[in-house]
Amino acid sequence: MTAAELLSELRAKGIEVSPGDGKLRVNAPSGALTPSLRESITANKQALLDLLLSPDLDEIPLERVSRQDALPLSHFQERLWLLQQLDRQGTEYNLVTVWPMGAGVDAGRLDIAIRKVLSRHEILHTAYRRDGDVLKAVLLQADAVHIDREDLSSLSESEQNAHLDQEVARQTALPFDLELGGAFRTIVYDLGGRGSAILVAAHHIIVDHWSMSLLKQELQSSLDDDAYPYHAAEVQYTDYSVWARKVEQTHSMSAALDWWGEYLASPPELCAFDADMAPSMQGTGASVSFMWDETLSSGLGNFAQSESATVYMCLVAACAAMLNRQTGQEDILIGTAVGARYRPEFETIIGPFVNSIALRLQVDQKVSFRALVAQAREAVLETSSRAEVPFEAVIERVQPTRNLSRSLLFQTAVVMQNAWEGQSEAIHGGGAIHDLTWFIRPLEGRFVGSMEYRSDIYSQQTIQGLLIRLEAFLRGAIASPDRPIGEIPVYVGDERQHLIEAFNPPASEYDHSPVAAQFARMASQYLSRPAVTFAGETFSYGLLNARVNQVAHRLIDMGIGKGDIVGVCVQRGHGLLESLLGVHRAGAAYLPLDPDFPQGRLEYQLSDSGAKALLAEASFSEKLDLPEGLLTLDLQQDADALAACPDHEPDVQVLPEDISHLIYTSGSTGRPKGVIIRHGSVSNAFSSLRREPGIGAEDVVAATTTASFDIAGVELLLPLTVGAHIQILSREIATDGKALAKALDACCATIAQATPSAWRMLVEAGWQGGPHIRAITGGEPLTRDLADKLLSRVGSLWNGYGPTETTIYSSGCFISPDGEGISIGKPLSNTRIYVLDANDEIAPVGMRGEICIAGDGVAVGYHDMPAETETKFRPDHFAASADGAGLYYRTGDVGRWSSDGRLYHLGRRDHQVKIRGLRIELGEVESILLASPAIRQAVVIVSEAGEGDQRLVAYVVFEPGSEMTASEVRRLARDRLPNYMVPSVIVELTALPMTPNGKVDRKALPDPYSQAMQRMVRIPPAQGFEADLAAIWKDLLQVQEIGAEDNFFDLGGHSILTLRVVARVEEMLGLSLDPRLMFFQNLRQIAAQLRRDSEGEG
Amino acid sequence: MTPFYFGSRERRLFGVYHPAQGGGGSRAVVMCYPWGYEYVNAHRSLVKLASLLSQEGYHVLRFDYFGTGDSAGEDHEMTLQGSLSDISMAIEELKDLSGADHVSVIGLRVGAALAAQAARKWPDDISSLVLWDPILKGAEYLQELYLLDDSMRIPGVGPAAQFSPERGGGREVMGFPVTDALASEFSGLDVVSTISELKLPVFMVAIRPVPGQADVAYELSSRDGSGFELIDDQPVWHEEWPDNVGVIPVTVLNRIVSWMN
């Protein structure tokens, strides 16, 4: 540990160390100074004193170091060298420019001039190489740089320019070999009458923009002044590198680094505008330019001045505001580049004097622009006084999540460039350095610039849109600086109206008659066609219709009528359809109950709903604690009574406004919610679905979904409205991949619906499908990889979306095998979808918000939950017509529109999850667990056990002395919750990890499946001791492959063999190996010990 | 690996769950440990086996019987009857953890004897069985234990401790108590006849021939889906200092995994 590190550690513990009279004064809070710390302080006393008394930044002289010693790289250079190693073909750090020197300068003179400049500045002929573990700058001879000459004198001016442009493009895309010393290339052009020009191409490892200006000046001086010195400049970049390292060891630098460590602690993993990522996108970088008018430019300047801020601070605030509005992120990191030429001596040195810093802002939609600018100002001031800390050192301290495909720590940068003196020619960069960089600079009273972006992350359209919105935002923000930033309109033109009207279909006509009536029509038309088959038995339309009527009559006789709720808890089969439709024909509404649910849940639903009757097997309903007075009907037991009932349609008028069914969904507070759906909503949904995805009389529909899941309507009822044939598959078959695959083939289904989890199960079971199949998927997000697997197995794939509260599906689309992101499509007929921001206003295209659904599919509300209903079902004031505009339902799903009117699902706002398509409020599971007096705290999360295999994990903290076993906790859950809501793994913790805000830190919960995603990968032994040792093991163990993390015994070794290993190591490496190491250490660890022994460190 | 407690408050059992790697799948394995000193010697290899199976996509549960290891109960409270019911609890727990409808069981030595009994008692829950060097005749096993303990006399230390009736009587074997009740249970083990009653696929692997094995081997080899193999490898439950210290019988482990697959 260095003295600086020790000092940081002490500071972190609140221990103050200061020098005084040559002694070290230690001031520590009681208990903080442990014996080991005391020891460390004593051991490092002198080093600490030296550090504390060390000269400050300004006091360290910049001196020329001996060129005989190993020359270090600066931190910045090290980072760039590593980046180039990782991507040898990378060109994003190429800087290329062409300087026309005018008619007065011929190519010959130019050649000599550049030669002089080259010898004066060492960095232009320096190679960067690795020597063992250390990087070194190696000075080459000045004439190692080859100066190309090209004679363009015979070409016309336009031809010359075209040739130059071409060469610039070529140089920009040509990688540099830094190890060979090729970080600088130059070509001198003879332009004949026009004089000469010089092309300069350099890697950012040796220059920055300032350097390029400097280089041009030097070149000019060299041309003008015969006395331009030939010899190397006194102090060069390499001396700066040495100086910078000395400075790092100073007290003030270590204090500044500590500050950065705290400032950037727990950084957000990703802070970027939503990506457009699609495999079809390629390329490394592109940019879009912009220019603001004088009104905005001067307005911006004036506003900045009035806030005692700079334009840059306002731009940072605007960028942060837009990031928050688009992504919802509140903890924003924005980067910028700062010049690091802190001393006058640096101004004349060619080399990269740049550093990156990150600004952190906390943004929410309610804050005003004025307040945000003040925050930005604060951030800029705080960070710029500590900007000399190398970015690399900050990264090492902060340890942000490393994602190889995104920029490190910050992904979005705002860079204010100053107008360059003498550099009016564009400098061409070979790619985007950050994911997104917004460059702005003043030009003749206006602000101009560009957005440089990675074209494999963002599309040009997105960037163009972003620039327009930033401009709109700034205009609005400057005009109303005290308005909450969430309210500042960033629409483009009549975008708002477009979103409400054009993205939603106009009202259309449909068959309003209830499903049972539509079925009756089909029955009279298709009397003998097969309607439903189960377990080999087929009912025709006529027969099914007759039986439905009998059930209806029986229910009516029992006293069931309009407005009544009837529970249907029937095993899958013909009886299920008879029950559902029979209830409808009687004028009542059905409540589908899954027979596999825990008793308690069924009893709750029956009593909460106020159900008047229950259709179920007597043997089943007898086990339940039924509400008083509940009537029961068993289709089997009462078969005779049913057969005696009339088989014609009962005289009951069912209207679209009447209730069709009541379905319960998970409730966050522990109480399931009963959703009330009208017949009209169902009729509308079916009418739309008949057209797309489409269904006809010739179709065979495989029914696999449980009736208590609302999408089952597509399988059990929709087909009966067109004369199609339903093949009901049992639960056993539906949950067994191989059996389901077989059954689908056997029943010749042309339409099959399932959740993505179920489709995945089918695919994994080897199902091949066929082009005759139309696959429907819903209930969960569909991933691209699954979509592609399905598309190769079916004729078409339709992805539907919609919560229970808006009737089955509210949007959907066919998916194409084009590699694009999966959309949830466009709204169904007579359905309107709004994406609303935090102010319940229409979010502009591409900006995320809550998906809200209006139209004919919206439920009446939640049964007996007026408060909850009022919260979730809001008046639709966006609808054009004021009469009967209705309500919209807040789904809690987050989404955004694409510019062509397709909706994308981005996740949830809350803790609702879906497992295998089934909705689970994590809060409901948690509240069931917390209901036990033994459990003090409980948190439930979803964890990925494998690809597409999500499981619930519960973390519990028990009351001391009341520890339960996992089995007991699970039993608790199982008593009250359906199986799919029972956590798979129960982890006992002594305390829940908390965030600094006092919330449970879900990310810090230990993941029981964390190894589950990795397959064992053998890490090959590295060259050196590892490889030598591996060779010995291979020979003695007679094993093919040895990995660096293998243990000798795990590979089949035993103690006698260890002695032979020891002998061989002695013989071949001349080292003595303790055989005991082989028991528990792995190859890598043992090799490391051998290395230490060989270096005499023991 | 997730360590946790399952079972009931009165009978807290310690288990370690290895989720299936590479995700998905509902193949599950319960591992039944040997007893006493054999547990200590075999532990490392059993962890390795669990790890191999986990990598192959199995959910694995290792656990300690009541009165052993980290489970509740004193060591003299351990009984074979109780351990058998613990296996049942482990099976239920693993089914819950993994979502599997049934499990395979792998047992070593006494664990194998118990596993065979479990398979006979709960055929619906257990789909296949691996018996690794099973104790076939309990009486002989008991004698083997006493002999081993007697042969390990440390100079200067007296004969094996004898326990009072309050503590279940019996004597110590390699640091673990063989109470009168346990001795009686051991003696009563007749795994040969248990195996003959089993209908599920059984794989028996042994590192050396023992009395009674030949008949069982023959029977298993002639049954469809079952098998017997004699594999030349180290006795994982027994340490022969210094020859096979720390040894992991890689051949046996690999063979078990490939039979499971």
Coordinates of C-alpha atoms in Angstrom, one line a residue, chain A residues 564-570 576 579-580 583-584 588-595 597 601-616 627 630 659-665 672-676 707-709 863:
Chain A
D564 CA -75.2 -12.4 -11.6
I565 CA -71.7 -13.8 -11.3
V566 CA -71.2 -17.5 -11.8
G567 CA -67.9 -19.2 -10.9
V568 CA -66.6 -21.7 -13.5
C569 CA -64.2 -24.1 -12.0
V570 CA -64.4 -26.9 -14.5
L576 CA -65.6 -25.9 -19.9
S579 CA -70.1 -23.7 -18.8
L580 CA -68.6 -20.4 -20.1
V583 CA -73.4 -18.7 -18.2
H584 CA -73.5 -16.1 -21.0
A588 CA -74.9 -13.8 -16.3
A589 CA -71.1 -13.2 -16.2
Y590 CA -68.6 -16.0 -15.6
L591 CA -65.7 -15.9 -13.1
P592 CA -63.1 -18.4 -14.4
L593 CA -61.4 -20.3 -11.6
D594 CA -58.3 -22.5 -12.1
P595 CA -58.9 -25.8 -10.3
F597 CA -55.2 -22.8 -7.4
R601 CA -57.5 -18.2 -3.2
L602 CA -60.6 -19.8 -4.8
E603 CA -62.6 -19.2 -1.7
Y604 CA -61.5 -15.6 -1.6
Q605 CA -62.5 -15.0 -5.2
L606 CA -65.9 -16.6 -4.8
S607 CA -66.8 -14.6 -1.8
D608 CA -65.2 -11.3 -2.9
S609 CA -67.0 -11.5 -6.3
G610 CA -70.3 -12.0 -4.7
A611 CA -70.8 -15.0 -7.0
K612 CA -74.2 -16.5 -6.9
A613 CA -73.4 -19.9 -8.3
L614 CA -70.5 -22.2 -9.0
L615 CA -70.1 -24.6 -11.9
A616 CA -67.7 -27.3 -10.7
P627 CA -70.0 -18.8 0.8
L630 CA -73.8 -20.3 -3.1
I659 CA -70.9 -7.9 -18.1
S660 CA -69.2 -10.8 -19.8
H661 CA -66.8 -11.9 -17.1
L662 CA -64.9 -11.1 -14.1
I663 CA -61.2 -12.1 -14.0
Y664 CA -58.9 -11.7 -11.0
T665 CA -55.3 -10.5 -11.3
P672 CA -56.2 -9.8 -5.9
K673 CA -58.2 -7.4 -8.1
G674 CA -61.3 -8.5 -10.0
V675 CA -61.5 -7.0 -13.5
I676 CA -65.0 -6.5 -14.9
A707 CA -59.3 -20.3 -18.7
S708 CA -58.4 -18.0 -15.8
F709 CA -55.9 -16.2 -18.1
H863 CA -64.8 -5.1 -8.6

